[in-house]
Amino acid sequence: MNILILGGGGREHALAWAILQNPKCDRLIAAPGNAGIADIAECAALDIEDGGAVAAFAEENAIDFVVIGPEAPLAAGVADRLRAAGILCFGPSQAAAALESSKSFTKAICDACGAPTAAYAHFTDADAAKDYVRAQGAPIVVKADGLAAGKGVIVAETMDQAVDAIDDMFGGSFGDAGAEVVIEEFMEGEEASFFVLCDGTDVLPIGTAQDHKRAGDGDTGPNTGGMGAYSPAPAMTQAVCDKALNEIVTPTMAEMARRGTPYTGVLYVGLMIADGQPRLVEYNVRFGDPECQVLMMRLGGQVLDLLLACAEGRLAEARVNWADDHAMTVVMAAKGYPGAYEKGSVIAGLEALPEDSMNMVFHAGTKRIDGKVTAAGGRVLNVTARGASLAEARDRAYGMVDRIDWPEGMFRRDIGWRAL
Ligand code: AMP
Ligand code: GLY
């Protein structure tokens, strides 16, 4: 079959790499893709948030299946537009994507279905928000309601930080995303993510992971989109997974169906776990980046069968074949990220690295210029490895990192510290 992947980050490179291992895939196009994806698939320029343009492109290229990577096209209704054109598609409708695009929507769903999450209040006015924060005390969490590219959450340790965050959000720092603000109880515990496929009726767990949000070793420095991840997450014991499914995911899916907006696609369930009890931090309506890279490394070619079963409403009969393995990805970012950074520096040494089912460098933000791989974004490479143990996966991944010659890059040395 002919498959189109929307997106051009490390997540989409990992999806492309796994999907290509499945013999059902005849032709693979990624839009826009990146230099790493271009080595294994076709790349096309396309406005991926324009549903009409994506549907027309899919028809012209006889695409049988579209896999939507990032949240923006989902929030823009690209899946709805494709389905209306009769094109099979992996990803939720615009209405169901509100589980990521509106934090107050998700909170209201949790209220309606009884899913455990942080206590919260929702504001459209700065003074009322500040009064609430003063009454609650710090630490407290201030969130822009809408999509803010992972930057709309401030975990305020002091009252002053919370008040500043409220002023920033209502002052327009996050554009329309900050016109509404959710203020939440600060939850303590260990954070982990749980990935499940949903077809509107059935739910199939496909893995767990832990991310590292801070830029620096020892979880210091500014928050980022993620500096590394590993799978499985030891905090996600079978008992915690069962609770997350029974108390959070299944009730959410039932509530979405009851409202006439059933959820289909992958649901990224961000959890805070304390004393064996998971509580919902957030939903994302897509694979995590870089969490997807470790999941794809472990699942391989069966991913296409799982995504198809999900899109076609056949999850009840789908099975995941688990290996008893571990995967780790180390993000190499441009120095300065998540602040200002340079683009265009040359990355050498990639050709000499192994590319197989145990070792893979996924490209996140790269561009080939005059035949050379160059940095074209903040997060640039995801050096990913698999092993029989997490320590083995780590040694392989850092072994590759050390062979990459990129003086303008930086990375964390301690990915996986919590589990190791
Ligand atoms: P989100 O964008 O909702 O994932 O939030 C970003 C990060 O902020 C999360 O991964 C958590 O580390 C942290 N966070 C969000 N909400 C809370 C909360 N209620 N309590 C503690 N930490 C939180
Ligand atoms: N790595 C976090 C995310 O994809 O939202």
mmCIF file of C-alpha atoms and ligand atoms in Angstrom, residues 103 107 117-119 141 143 150-155 184-188 191 213 223 268 270 272 280-284, ligand 1:
data_model
loop_
_atom_site.group_PDB
_atom_site.id
_atom_site.type_symbol
_atom_site.label_atom_id
_atom_site.label_comp_id
_atom_site.label_asym_id
_atom_site.label_seq_id
_atom_site.Cartn_x
_atom_site.Cartn_y
_atom_site.Cartn_z
ATOM 1 C CA LYS A 103 -6.718 21.706 28.878
ATOM 2 C CA LYS A 107 -10.410 18.662 32.881
ATOM 3 C CA THR A 117 -6.297 14.199 38.127
ATOM 4 C CA ALA A 118 -5.093 17.376 39.852
ATOM 5 C CA ALA A 119 -7.744 19.642 41.385
ATOM 6 C CA VAL A 141 0.734 24.951 38.275
ATOM 7 C CA LYS A 143 -1.350 26.405 32.277
ATOM 8 C CA GLY A 150 4.906 22.432 25.086
ATOM 9 C CA LYS A 151 5.724 25.823 26.610
ATOM 10 C CA GLY A 152 2.372 26.781 28.118
ATOM 11 C CA VAL A 153 2.868 25.137 31.521
ATOM 12 C CA ILE A 154 4.528 26.925 34.436
ATOM 13 C CA VAL A 155 5.164 24.928 37.578
ATOM 14 C CA GLU A 184 -3.902 23.176 38.991
ATOM 15 C CA GLU A 185 -2.856 21.607 42.211
ATOM 16 C CA PHE A 186 0.839 20.658 42.128
ATOM 17 C CA MET A 187 1.052 16.860 42.068
ATOM 18 C CA GLU A 188 4.043 15.078 43.552
ATOM 19 C CA GLU A 191 6.062 11.016 35.980
ATOM 20 C CA LYS A 213 12.142 17.474 30.066
ATOM 21 C CA ASN A 223 12.161 22.837 30.216
ATOM 22 C CA TYR A 268 -0.463 9.671 25.048
ATOM 23 C CA GLY A 270 0.888 11.570 30.856
ATOM 24 C CA MET A 272 1.935 11.273 37.882
ATOM 25 C CA LEU A 280 -3.615 12.199 34.847
ATOM 26 C CA VAL A 281 -1.236 15.092 34.121
ATOM 27 C CA GLU A 282 -2.267 15.529 30.513
ATOM 28 C CA TYR A 283 -3.366 13.825 27.356
ATOM 29 C CA ASN A 284 -1.674 14.265 24.019
HETATM 30 P P1 AMP B 1 2.111 19.318 30.280
HETATM 31 O O1 AMP B 1 2.437 20.213 29.098
HETATM 32 O O2 AMP B 1 0.722 19.394 30.764
HETATM 33 O O3 AMP B 1 2.726 17.966 30.108
HETATM 34 O O4 AMP B 1 3.000 19.870 31.472
HETATM 35 C C1 AMP B 1 4.402 19.927 31.354
HETATM 36 C C2 AMP B 1 5.030 19.359 32.582
HETATM 37 O O5 AMP B 1 4.650 20.134 33.712
HETATM 38 C C3 AMP B 1 4.574 17.963 32.921
HETATM 39 O O6 AMP B 1 5.251 17.003 32.183
HETATM 40 C C4 AMP B 1 4.852 17.905 34.399
HETATM 41 O O7 AMP B 1 6.201 17.647 34.626
HETATM 42 C C5 AMP B 1 4.524 19.290 34.845
HETATM 43 N N1 AMP B 1 3.153 19.355 35.356
HETATM 44 C C6 AMP B 1 2.031 19.655 34.661
HETATM 45 N N2 AMP B 1 0.951 19.634 35.461
HETATM 46 C C7 AMP B 1 1.403 19.337 36.693
HETATM 47 C C8 AMP B 1 0.778 19.191 37.979
HETATM 48 N N3 AMP B 1 -0.542 19.385 38.148
HETATM 49 N N4 AMP B 1 1.564 18.876 39.029
HETATM 50 C C9 AMP B 1 2.883 18.714 38.886
HETATM 51 N N5 AMP B 1 3.527 18.855 37.728
HETATM 52 C C10 AMP B 1 2.803 19.164 36.636
#
